[in-house]
Short mmCIF file of C-alpha atoms in Angstrom, two decimals:
data_model
loop_
_atom_site.label_atom_id
_atom_site.label_comp_id
_atom_site.label_asym_id
_atom_site.label_seq_id
_atom_site.Cartn_x
_atom_site.Cartn_y
_atom_site.Cartn_z
CA MET A 1 112.03 99.96 169.25
CA SER A 2 109.78 102.83 169.28
CA GLY A 3 108.62 104.19 165.93
CA GLN A 4 109.58 108.04 166.48
CA LEU A 5 111.47 110.16 168.93
CA ARG A 6 111.28 113.89 169.18
CA VAL A 7 114.28 115.77 170.88
CA VAL A 8 114.12 119.26 171.56
CA MET A 9 117.48 121.16 171.61
CA ALA A 10 117.28 123.92 174.35
CA GLN A 11 119.70 126.46 172.95
CA LEU A 12 119.47 129.03 175.74
CA ASP A 13 121.18 131.80 177.80
CA PHE A 14 122.04 131.22 181.20
CA LEU A 15 123.54 133.45 184.04
CA VAL A 16 126.68 132.15 185.59
CA GLY A 17 126.28 131.59 189.48
CA ASP A 18 122.43 132.10 189.18
CA ILE A 19 121.62 128.46 190.12
CA PRO A 20 117.84 129.33 190.95
CA GLY A 21 117.33 131.78 188.06
CA ASN A 22 118.71 128.92 185.70
CA THR A 23 116.66 126.25 187.14
CA LEU A 24 113.60 128.41 186.73
CA LYS A 25 114.52 129.06 183.03
CA ALA A 26 115.16 125.32 182.59
CA ILE A 27 111.86 124.41 184.03
CA GLU A 28 110.07 126.86 181.80
CA ALA A 29 111.80 125.36 178.91
CA ILE A 30 110.80 121.75 179.89
CA ASP A 31 107.14 122.91 180.34
CA GLN A 32 107.14 124.42 176.70
CA ALA A 33 108.92 121.56 175.33
CA SER A 34 106.25 119.20 176.69
CA ARG A 35 103.23 121.30 175.83
CA LEU A 36 104.21 123.15 172.66
CA HIS A 37 106.44 120.66 170.96
CA GLN A 38 105.23 117.25 172.40
CA ALA A 39 108.92 116.44 173.11
CA ASP A 40 110.14 113.10 174.29
CA ILE A 41 113.39 114.36 175.37
CA ILE A 42 114.74 118.00 175.79
CA VAL A 43 118.56 118.42 175.96
CA PHE A 44 120.25 121.42 177.55
CA PRO A 45 123.81 122.56 177.37
CA GLU A 46 126.96 121.71 179.62
CA LEU A 47 126.63 122.93 183.11
CA THR A 48 123.21 124.57 182.57
CA LEU A 49 122.50 125.06 186.24
CA THR A 50 125.59 126.96 187.17
CA GLY A 51 126.34 128.56 183.67
CA TYR A 52 129.67 128.21 181.90
CA PRO A 53 132.28 128.94 182.92
CA PRO A 54 131.62 129.10 186.50
CA GLU A 55 135.29 129.31 187.42
CA ASP A 56 136.09 129.48 191.09
CA LEU A 57 132.32 129.29 192.11
CA LEU A 58 132.85 125.65 191.80
CA LEU A 59 135.00 125.84 194.90
CA ARG A 60 132.43 127.43 197.13
CA PRO A 61 131.20 125.05 200.02
CA SER A 62 127.58 125.70 199.32
CA LEU A 63 127.69 124.79 195.72
CA GLN A 64 126.52 121.07 196.22
CA LEU A 65 123.56 121.97 198.42
CA ARG A 66 122.39 124.60 195.85
CA VAL A 67 122.75 122.06 192.89
CA GLU A 68 120.99 119.36 194.98
CA LYS A 69 117.82 121.70 195.35
CA ALA A 70 117.87 122.54 191.77
CA ILE A 71 118.14 118.93 190.65
CA ASN A 72 115.21 118.15 193.04
CA ASP A 73 113.18 120.77 191.07
CA ILE A 74 114.09 119.42 187.88
CA LYS A 75 113.02 116.05 188.81
CA HIS A 76 109.64 117.34 189.61
CA ALA A 77 109.37 118.95 186.44
CA ALA A 78 110.41 115.99 184.45
CA LYS A 79 107.10 114.03 184.48
CA GLU A 80 105.84 114.18 180.91
CA VAL A 81 109.34 114.61 179.17
CA ALA A 82 112.75 113.22 179.72
CA VAL A 83 115.50 115.87 180.58
CA VAL A 84 119.17 115.78 179.77
CA ILE A 85 120.87 118.55 181.63
CA GLY A 86 124.41 119.50 182.62
CA TYR A 87 125.53 120.43 186.26
CA PRO A 88 128.48 120.02 188.57
CA TRP A 89 128.19 117.19 191.06
CA ARG A 90 130.28 116.21 193.93
CA GLU A 91 130.59 112.62 195.18
CA GLU A 92 133.23 110.46 196.96
CA GLY A 93 135.39 113.48 197.42
CA GLY A 94 135.58 114.63 193.65
CA LEU A 95 133.70 117.14 191.60
CA TYR A 96 132.34 116.09 188.21
CA ASN A 97 131.16 117.74 185.30
CA VAL A 98 128.05 115.73 184.75
CA ALA A 99 125.06 115.04 182.25
CA GLY A 100 122.07 113.94 184.14
CA PHE A 101 119.35 111.86 182.31
CA VAL A 102 116.11 112.72 184.32
CA ALA A 103 113.00 110.52 183.32
CA GLU A 104 109.70 110.14 185.43
CA GLY A 105 111.10 112.09 188.46
CA GLU A 106 114.32 110.26 188.63
CA VAL A 107 117.96 110.67 187.53
CA VAL A 108 118.31 107.44 185.64
CA GLN A 109 121.76 107.93 184.32
CA LEU A 110 124.52 110.22 185.59
CA TYR A 111 127.27 110.65 183.12
CA ARG A 112 130.61 112.21 184.39
CA LYS A 113 132.66 113.96 181.54
CA GLN A 114 135.68 112.16 180.82
CA CYS A 115 137.84 114.50 178.73
CA LEU A 116 138.57 117.82 180.63
CA PRO A 117 139.75 120.53 178.31
CA ASN A 118 142.86 122.50 179.77
CA TYR A 119 143.99 124.77 176.85
CA GLN A 120 143.01 128.16 175.53
CA VAL A 121 140.32 129.56 177.60
CA PHE A 122 139.55 126.31 179.33
CA ASP A 123 140.98 124.90 182.64
CA GLU A 124 138.53 122.27 183.76
CA LYS A 125 141.24 120.34 185.35
CA ARG A 126 141.48 122.90 187.99
CA TYR A 127 138.13 122.02 189.17
CA PHE A 128 137.01 118.65 188.04
CA GLU A 129 137.92 114.95 188.23
CA ALA A 130 137.52 112.92 185.09
CA GLY A 131 134.75 110.20 184.73
CA THR A 132 136.07 106.89 183.16
CA THR A 133 132.77 105.05 182.17
CA PRO A 134 130.35 105.49 179.25
CA GLY A 135 126.87 106.86 179.94
CA VAL A 136 124.26 104.89 178.29
CA VAL A 137 120.36 104.80 179.01
CA ASP A 138 117.62 102.67 177.44
CA PHE A 139 114.79 105.17 176.67
CA LYS A 140 111.65 103.99 174.99
CA GLY A 141 113.72 101.09 173.39
CA ILE A 142 116.36 103.33 172.00
CA LYS A 143 119.73 103.00 173.34
CA ILE A 144 121.07 106.64 173.86
CA GLY A 145 124.69 107.67 174.68
CA LEU A 146 125.69 110.74 176.68
CA THR A 147 128.65 112.95 176.13
CA VAL A 148 129.72 116.46 177.43
CA CYS A 149 131.61 118.85 175.25
CA GLU A 150 135.23 117.90 174.80
CA ASP A 151 134.25 114.23 174.94
CA ILE A 152 133.11 114.59 171.35
CA TRP A 153 136.52 115.90 170.21
CA GLN A 154 138.14 112.99 171.26
CA GLN A 155 137.89 109.34 170.17
CA GLY A 156 137.79 107.61 173.41
CA PRO A 157 134.23 108.56 174.87
CA VAL A 158 132.53 108.19 171.25
CA LYS A 159 134.29 104.78 170.63
CA GLN A 160 132.98 103.45 173.99
CA LEU A 161 129.52 104.41 173.10
CA ALA A 162 129.59 102.84 169.70
CA ASP A 163 131.07 99.69 171.39
CA GLN A 164 127.95 99.71 173.59
CA GLY A 165 125.86 99.67 170.45
CA VAL A 166 124.06 103.06 171.13
CA GLU A 167 121.85 104.42 168.40
CA LEU A 168 121.79 108.03 169.24
CA ILE A 169 124.63 110.22 170.87
CA LEU A 170 123.48 113.34 173.00
CA ASN A 171 126.37 115.88 173.32
CA LEU A 172 125.92 118.88 175.76
CA ASN A 173 128.16 121.72 175.05
CA ALA A 174 129.48 125.17 176.17
CA SER A 175 131.57 125.86 173.24
CA PRO A 176 132.77 129.51 172.89
CA PHE A 177 132.77 131.30 169.62
CA HIS A 178 135.80 132.17 167.48
CA GLU A 179 135.77 133.12 163.96
CA ASN A 180 136.57 129.58 162.67
CA LYS A 181 134.63 127.46 165.29
CA LEU A 182 131.47 126.69 163.57
CA GLY A 183 133.19 124.95 160.70
CA GLN A 184 135.49 123.03 162.98
CA ARG A 185 132.54 121.76 164.96
CA LYS A 186 130.73 120.76 161.85
CA GLU A 187 133.70 118.96 160.49
CA LEU A 188 134.39 117.21 163.62
CA LEU A 189 130.67 116.03 164.23
CA CYS A 190 130.31 114.85 160.70
CA ARG A 191 133.47 112.81 160.89
CA GLN A 192 132.63 111.23 164.45
CA ALA A 193 129.10 110.48 163.20
CA ARG A 194 130.18 108.78 160.07
CA ASP A 195 133.05 106.84 161.63
CA HIS A 196 130.92 105.44 164.44
CA ASN A 197 127.75 105.21 162.19
CA THR A 198 125.76 107.14 164.87
CA PRO A 199 123.78 110.22 164.69
CA ILE A 200 124.81 112.98 167.04
CA VAL A 201 122.67 115.84 168.66
CA TYR A 202 125.07 118.71 169.46
CA VAL A 203 123.32 121.41 171.76
CA ASN A 204 125.31 124.42 172.45
CA LEU A 205 125.07 127.30 174.96
CA ILE A 206 124.23 130.91 173.74
CA GLY A 207 125.00 134.15 175.42
CA GLY A 208 127.92 136.37 176.74
CA GLN A 209 129.98 135.60 179.70
CA ASP A 210 132.62 138.14 180.47
CA GLU A 211 134.96 137.78 177.37
CA LEU A 212 133.57 134.77 176.04
CA VAL A 213 130.53 134.62 173.69
CA PHE A 214 128.74 131.36 173.22
CA ASP A 215 127.09 131.46 169.62
CA GLY A 216 124.67 128.56 169.83
CA GLY A 217 124.77 126.89 166.39
CA SER A 218 123.17 123.56 167.76
CA MET A 219 122.89 120.84 165.19
CA VAL A 220 122.15 117.23 164.38
CA VAL A 221 124.33 115.02 162.08
CA ASP A 222 122.96 111.87 160.78
CA ARG A 223 125.03 108.43 160.74
CA THR A 224 126.33 109.14 157.31
CA GLY A 225 128.01 112.39 158.54
CA LYS A 226 125.64 114.78 156.89
CA CYS A 227 124.36 117.95 159.00
CA VAL A 228 120.62 117.73 158.50
CA VAL A 229 119.22 120.02 161.10
CA ASN A 230 120.65 123.15 162.54
CA ALA A 231 119.60 125.96 164.81
CA PRO A 232 120.35 129.54 163.84
CA GLU A 233 123.44 131.14 165.23
CA TYR A 234 123.01 133.68 168.11
CA LYS A 235 119.17 132.94 168.56
CA SER A 236 117.90 131.49 171.82
CA GLY A 237 115.08 128.93 171.30
CA LEU A 238 113.69 125.57 171.67
CA TYR A 239 114.52 123.62 168.47
CA PRO A 240 112.67 120.33 168.09
CA VAL A 241 114.17 117.38 165.86
CA ASP A 242 112.26 114.37 164.81
CA PHE A 243 113.90 110.68 164.54
CA GLU A 244 112.72 107.67 162.75
CA CYS A 245 113.72 104.88 164.98
CA GLU A 246 112.31 101.72 163.12
CA LYS A 247 115.54 100.69 161.70
CA GLY A 248 118.12 102.39 163.64
CA CYS A 249 117.68 106.12 164.67
CA GLN A 250 117.84 108.63 161.92
CA PRO A 251 117.05 112.20 162.13
CA ILE A 252 114.31 113.59 159.68
CA PRO A 253 116.06 116.49 157.73
CA GLN A 254 114.88 120.02 158.02
CA VAL A 255 115.61 123.11 155.94
CA LEU A 256 118.82 124.16 157.15
CA HIS A 257 119.48 127.82 158.39
CA PRO A 258 121.99 129.63 156.23
CA GLU A 259 125.47 130.06 157.80
CA LEU A 260 126.50 133.51 158.63
CA SER A 261 129.41 135.46 156.46
CA LEU A 262 132.63 136.22 158.74
CA GLU A 263 131.40 139.80 159.18
CA GLU A 264 127.99 138.82 160.20
CA ARG A 265 129.28 136.26 162.66
CA VAL A 266 131.84 138.54 164.24
CA TYR A 267 129.42 141.42 164.49
CA SER A 268 126.66 139.34 165.98
CA ALA A 269 129.22 138.05 168.59
CA LEU A 270 130.06 141.58 169.47
CA VAL A 271 126.48 142.59 169.80
CA LEU A 272 125.61 139.45 171.93
CA GLY A 273 128.81 140.03 174.06
CA VAL A 274 127.90 143.50 174.79
CA ARG A 275 124.21 143.04 175.43
CA ASP A 276 124.79 140.30 178.11
CA TYR A 277 127.76 142.19 179.82
CA VAL A 278 125.71 145.34 180.24
CA ASN A 279 122.46 143.64 181.15
CA LYS A 280 123.69 140.91 183.33
CA ASN A 281 125.90 143.21 185.29
CA GLY A 282 122.91 145.67 185.85
CA PHE A 283 124.19 148.58 183.94
CA LYS A 284 121.62 151.15 182.95
CA SER A 285 123.47 152.51 179.99
CA ILE A 286 126.81 152.94 178.24
CA VAL A 287 128.79 155.94 177.49
CA LEU A 288 131.70 156.27 175.04
CA GLY A 289 134.04 158.84 173.60
CA LEU A 290 133.01 159.47 169.92
CA SER A 291 136.12 160.75 168.11
CA GLY A 292 134.87 160.75 164.60
CA GLY A 293 137.08 157.71 163.77
CA ILE A 294 136.38 154.36 162.60
CA ASP A 295 136.95 152.42 165.98
CA SER A 296 134.45 154.45 168.07
CA ALA A 297 132.02 154.64 165.32
CA VAL A 298 132.06 150.87 164.99
CA THR A 299 131.81 150.50 168.81
CA LEU A 300 128.84 152.74 169.25
CA ALA A 301 126.87 150.93 166.25
CA VAL A 302 127.49 147.60 168.24
CA ALA A 303 126.27 149.17 171.47
CA VAL A 304 123.12 150.74 169.92
CA ASP A 305 122.25 147.18 168.16
CA ALA A 306 122.97 145.45 171.55
CA ILE A 307 120.86 147.43 173.99
CA GLY A 308 119.04 150.40 172.06
CA LYS A 309 119.78 154.06 171.17
CA ASP A 310 118.06 155.25 174.43
CA ARG A 311 120.60 153.55 176.62
CA ALA A 312 123.70 154.81 174.63
CA HIS A 313 125.52 158.20 175.34
CA ALA A 314 128.10 159.62 173.02
CA VAL A 315 130.54 162.22 174.10
CA MET A 316 132.95 164.19 171.70
CA MET A 317 135.78 165.66 173.52
CA PRO A 318 137.66 167.94 171.20
CA PHE A 319 141.02 169.58 171.74
CA LYS A 320 142.92 171.95 169.68
CA TYR A 321 144.30 169.14 167.33
CA THR A 322 140.87 167.70 166.73
CA SER A 323 139.76 168.39 163.02
CA ASN A 324 136.55 169.83 161.91
CA MET A 325 136.03 166.53 159.88
CA SER A 326 136.15 164.52 163.03
CA ILE A 327 133.59 166.95 164.89
CA GLU A 328 131.41 166.85 161.93
CA ASP A 329 131.66 163.01 161.51
CA ALA A 330 130.97 162.24 165.19
CA GLN A 331 127.82 164.31 165.23
CA GLU A 332 126.74 162.76 162.01
CA GLU A 333 127.32 159.15 163.49
CA ALA A 334 125.34 160.05 166.75
CA ALA A 335 122.48 161.63 164.65
CA LEU A 336 122.26 158.55 162.37
CA LEU A 337 122.21 156.27 165.33
CA GLY A 338 119.81 158.52 167.22
CA VAL A 339 121.87 158.52 170.55
CA LYS A 340 122.19 161.29 173.12
CA TYR A 341 125.24 163.27 172.06
CA ASP A 342 127.22 165.95 173.95
CA VAL A 343 130.48 167.98 173.29
CA TYR A 344 132.81 168.64 176.05
CA SER A 345 136.13 170.47 175.42
CA ILE A 346 139.14 169.03 177.25
CA GLU A 347 141.24 172.12 176.79
CA PRO A 348 140.33 173.77 180.22
CA MET A 349 141.31 170.83 182.17
CA TYR A 350 144.39 170.03 179.98
CA ASP A 351 145.54 173.72 180.65
CA ALA A 352 145.02 173.29 184.35
CA PHE A 353 147.18 170.13 184.38
CA MET A 354 149.97 171.76 182.42
CA LYS A 355 149.87 174.69 184.65
CA THR A 356 150.42 172.55 187.65
CA LEU A 357 153.22 170.66 185.81
CA SER A 358 154.76 173.80 184.45
CA GLU A 359 157.64 173.74 187.03
CA PRO A 360 158.67 170.02 186.94
CA PHE A 361 158.41 170.12 182.95
CA SER A 362 160.36 173.44 182.81
CA GLY A 363 162.95 173.26 180.00
CA LEU A 364 161.98 169.95 178.69
CA ALA A 365 160.71 169.53 175.12
CA PRO A 366 157.07 168.25 174.59
CA ASP A 367 156.72 164.46 173.84
CA THR A 368 154.27 161.95 174.18
CA THR A 369 153.58 162.95 177.78
CA GLU A 370 151.52 165.85 176.56
CA GLU A 371 149.81 163.43 174.14
CA ASN A 372 148.89 160.92 176.79
CA LEU A 373 147.52 163.88 179.04
CA GLN A 374 144.98 164.72 176.33
CA ALA A 375 143.71 160.99 176.44
CA ARG A 376 143.84 160.91 180.24
CA CYS A 377 141.65 164.23 180.32
CA ARG A 378 139.08 162.30 178.31
CA GLY A 379 139.42 159.04 180.53
CA VAL A 380 138.69 161.26 183.61
CA LEU A 381 135.56 162.68 181.96
CA LEU A 382 134.15 159.61 180.86
CA MET A 383 134.79 157.89 184.24
CA SER A 384 132.92 160.79 186.04
CA LEU A 385 130.02 160.34 183.72
CA SER A 386 130.04 156.64 184.45
CA ASN A 387 129.97 157.28 188.22
CA LYS A 388 127.34 159.85 188.10
CA PHE A 389 124.70 157.89 185.78
CA GLY A 390 125.67 154.31 186.49
CA SER A 391 126.84 153.86 182.91
CA LEU A 392 129.38 151.56 181.51
CA VAL A 393 132.39 153.14 179.92
CA LEU A 394 132.95 151.27 176.55
CA THR A 395 136.69 151.82 175.33
CA THR A 396 137.28 151.51 171.71
CA GLY A 397 140.79 150.03 171.34
CA ASN A 398 141.15 147.34 168.67
CA LYS A 399 143.42 144.30 168.81
CA SER A 400 145.97 145.94 166.70
CA GLU A 401 146.47 148.72 168.96
CA MET A 402 146.42 146.72 172.04
CA ALA A 403 149.03 144.40 170.63
CA VAL A 404 151.66 147.28 170.10
CA GLY A 405 150.48 149.52 173.04
CA TYR A 406 149.06 152.17 170.89
CA SER A 407 146.95 153.31 173.57
CA THR A 408 147.11 155.43 176.68
CA LEU A 409 147.01 153.59 180.08
CA TYR A 410 144.19 155.59 182.19
CA GLY A 411 143.13 157.47 179.16
CA ASP A 412 141.60 155.68 176.19
CA MET A 413 142.06 152.55 178.01
CA ALA A 414 139.86 153.81 181.01
CA GLY A 415 136.56 151.93 181.04
CA GLY A 416 134.99 148.77 181.79
CA PHE A 417 134.48 146.78 178.58
CA ASP A 418 136.52 147.10 175.27
CA VAL A 419 134.10 145.94 172.31
CA LEU A 420 137.09 145.71 169.67
CA LYS A 421 139.65 144.40 171.94
CA ASP A 422 140.07 141.20 169.95
CA VAL A 423 139.16 142.73 166.49
CA PRO A 424 142.12 143.55 164.31
CA LYS A 425 142.13 146.86 162.63
CA THR A 426 141.64 145.55 159.23
CA LEU A 427 138.60 143.69 160.28
CA VAL A 428 137.09 146.84 161.98
CA TYR A 429 136.83 148.39 158.44
CA LYS A 430 134.95 145.19 157.10
CA LEU A 431 132.50 145.48 160.01
CA ALA A 432 131.90 149.02 159.22
CA ARG A 433 131.19 148.25 155.73
CA TYR A 434 129.13 145.34 156.81
CA ARG A 435 127.03 147.37 159.44
CA ASN A 436 126.36 150.10 156.61
CA THR A 437 124.72 147.38 154.45
CA ILE A 438 122.03 147.03 156.99
CA SER A 439 121.58 150.73 157.57
CA PRO A 440 123.81 153.82 156.87
CA VAL A 441 125.37 154.70 160.30
CA ILE A 442 128.96 155.29 159.60
CA PRO A 443 129.90 157.92 157.16
CA GLU A 444 132.04 156.92 154.22
CA ARG A 445 134.79 159.27 154.87
CA VAL A 446 135.17 157.86 158.34
CA ILE A 447 136.03 154.51 156.48
CA GLU A 448 138.15 156.03 153.86
CA ARG A 449 140.19 158.73 155.80
CA PRO A 450 143.62 157.67 157.26
CA PRO A 451 143.25 156.76 160.91
CA SER A 452 144.62 159.08 163.45
CA ALA A 453 144.61 159.45 167.23
CA GLU A 454 144.73 163.35 166.63
CA LEU A 455 146.86 164.05 169.71
CA ALA A 456 149.44 166.26 167.43
CA PRO A 457 149.05 168.23 164.45
CA ASP A 458 148.64 166.23 161.41
CA GLN A 459 149.24 163.02 163.15
CA VAL A 460 148.19 159.73 161.50
CA ASP A 461 148.75 156.22 162.84
CA GLN A 462 151.01 155.17 159.96
CA ASP A 463 153.62 157.71 161.10
CA SER A 464 154.47 155.23 163.88
CA LEU A 465 153.07 151.94 162.87
CA PRO A 466 153.40 149.77 159.65
CA SER A 467 150.48 149.70 157.36
CA TYR A 468 147.52 147.84 159.12
CA ASP A 469 147.53 145.19 156.38
CA GLU A 470 151.08 144.35 157.17
CA LEU A 471 151.02 144.94 160.92
CA ASP A 472 147.89 142.68 161.34
CA HIS A 473 149.42 139.67 159.44
CA ILE A 474 152.77 140.03 161.66
CA LEU A 475 150.53 140.24 164.75
CA TYR A 476 148.52 137.17 163.47
CA LEU A 477 151.73 135.15 163.15
CA TYR A 478 153.30 136.26 166.44
CA VAL A 479 150.34 136.49 168.89
CA GLU A 480 148.07 133.66 167.25
CA CYS A 481 150.52 131.34 165.72
CA ASP A 482 153.53 131.73 168.07
CA TYR A 483 155.89 132.33 165.18
CA SER A 484 159.41 133.72 165.95
CA ALA A 485 160.97 136.66 164.43
CA ASP A 486 163.11 134.58 162.11
CA ALA A 487 159.94 132.51 160.94
CA ILE A 488 158.02 135.85 160.26
CA VAL A 489 160.92 137.41 158.31
CA ALA A 490 161.04 134.09 156.32
CA GLU A 491 157.36 134.97 155.31
CA GLY A 492 158.71 138.12 153.38
CA TYR A 493 158.67 140.88 156.04
CA GLU A 494 161.49 143.13 156.75
CA ARG A 495 163.37 142.04 159.85
CA GLU A 496 163.62 145.69 161.19
CA VAL A 497 159.92 145.91 161.07
CA VAL A 498 159.30 142.63 162.33
CA GLU A 499 161.56 143.06 165.44
CA ARG A 500 160.15 146.44 166.07
CA VAL A 501 156.58 144.94 166.23
CA ILE A 502 157.56 142.08 168.39
CA ARG A 503 159.13 144.30 170.75
CA LEU A 504 156.24 146.41 170.98
CA VAL A 505 154.11 143.48 171.67
CA ASP A 506 156.30 142.23 174.56
CA ILE A 507 156.90 145.53 176.33
CA ASN A 508 153.20 146.40 176.29
CA GLU A 509 152.06 143.27 178.09
CA TYR A 510 151.79 145.39 181.32
CA LYS A 511 149.32 147.48 179.71
CA ARG A 512 147.11 144.72 178.60
CA ARG A 513 147.00 143.30 182.01
CA GLN A 514 145.32 146.53 183.01
CA ALA A 515 142.97 146.81 180.07
CA PRO A 516 139.34 146.25 180.25
CA ILE A 517 138.08 142.84 179.23
CA GLY A 518 136.55 142.56 175.78
CA VAL A 519 134.69 139.99 173.38
CA ARG A 520 136.86 137.09 172.18
CA ILE A 521 136.69 136.59 168.48
CA THR A 522 139.87 135.14 167.52
CA GLU A 523 141.44 131.60 168.46
CA ARG A 524 143.99 133.54 170.66
CA GLY A 525 142.66 136.65 172.24
CA PHE A 526 144.42 139.00 174.76
CA GLY A 527 142.76 137.58 177.96
CA LYS A 528 142.34 134.01 179.15
CA ASP A 529 144.03 132.61 175.89
CA ARG A 530 147.31 134.39 176.23
CA ARG A 531 149.10 134.55 179.70
CA TYR A 532 152.51 135.86 179.09
CA PRO A 533 154.82 137.16 182.03
CA ILE A 534 155.30 140.86 182.22
CA THR A 535 158.85 140.66 183.77
CA SER A 536 160.72 138.34 181.26
CA GLY A 537 163.97 138.01 179.59
CA TRP A 538 162.65 135.79 176.88
CA LYS A 539 163.87 136.74 173.31
CA ALA A 540 161.68 136.09 170.26
CA GLY A 541 164.10 135.96 167.57
CA GLU A 542 164.40 132.36 167.10
#
């Protein structure tokens, strides 16, 4: 057995569908791992060559030809260092999610992922066939086992490798972030390593892909079940790990990177999600409506941290119900963040709409129609600025509002990306306070004042909604935990309030279907996670 082994964890950000670009990035990393780190093995994430999740790109007829070319290029690069890399591979009529072990210019082991996740945001059974055999390779006298993502969450593939007597398990991942995910991963890896007396190298993807964010957090767990090496969350890089392999194969511990707080973790996910969505889709800049409220303030702060102040444009669009406080606070926020800031009154266009509608509305009392019209005037302005200047419109609705439909279709929902879509209102306040610990960018009275859409005189959100503390917990139980109305009432809430909230969630599914995507930060966001019919007779009482 060899004395030492150096493994480099390639925690990198890849672009879905860009097989040539991803291959080039991988080859550059292989070169750096060899020259700068003197690596024996470099391990990449799951489906590196296509990015994750490639979704129906996997059905394209030309996929295999592109992957074959990419693998040939990887083979030529893998002369001085072994490469473990993920990609889709078609053979015998089936498509497999594979980990290839490339050494001395050849694929010496092709492991086919056995456990295909088909829950939450995953639907791999739509595309892949499941493998059945373990992937074991003898490298420099060390018996190494290969697994891909979900394999490590199940007993079968890991037990197979343990029965084969492997001394080290390499696990390739594309594990998306949610607020509790890092702890779940660590607990799982520690248990698997301890139960099977085998160290595990866990390499995770980083980056934003539509509503998903991959947070990295790659790590190494020794055979006793202790995490001894970890890569920082949300930071791309090559992270070397040394193993002592005279008696078994044990990782040499390193100083661990500190884990982030909940607020740091969520805020970092939002920043990364916005940055990659804007840049990967080729937007020059972003534009948003800055209302002087908490949601737009946090959204603007995230955007500036993601892409810089010079690429952000804030627009205040006052109406006669807009308070002086809101105008002052919006101006202060824009100044503190150093962004371009403009003020465009919506009164002239609102008046023009109302003049046109005066005949059909004659004799009818004002209601939410007039309130929604204000929001739609703002949506038209922002989308026009988007069209003219190539800016992405960021909407500012939070998860609490999206859940109960406290938003206007084609108004404040008009845009391309909703930063706070999966962030409950109570967490929005925590993120604002967290961001102010870095530098003061959100005025204190924006955080302290009662939230209001300012679509009517003296309007506040709590006129039509329960307190956000109460609302967010009811929504958590119903949306994320699937509690019935009876079960939520049993938690101590008034039945009338519970049934009203549930009804609002159910009847506003049609709005959410037309809403922009946004960063997923909970275990069940509105998007890939939760797919409810719009037309339904289901009653949630029991």
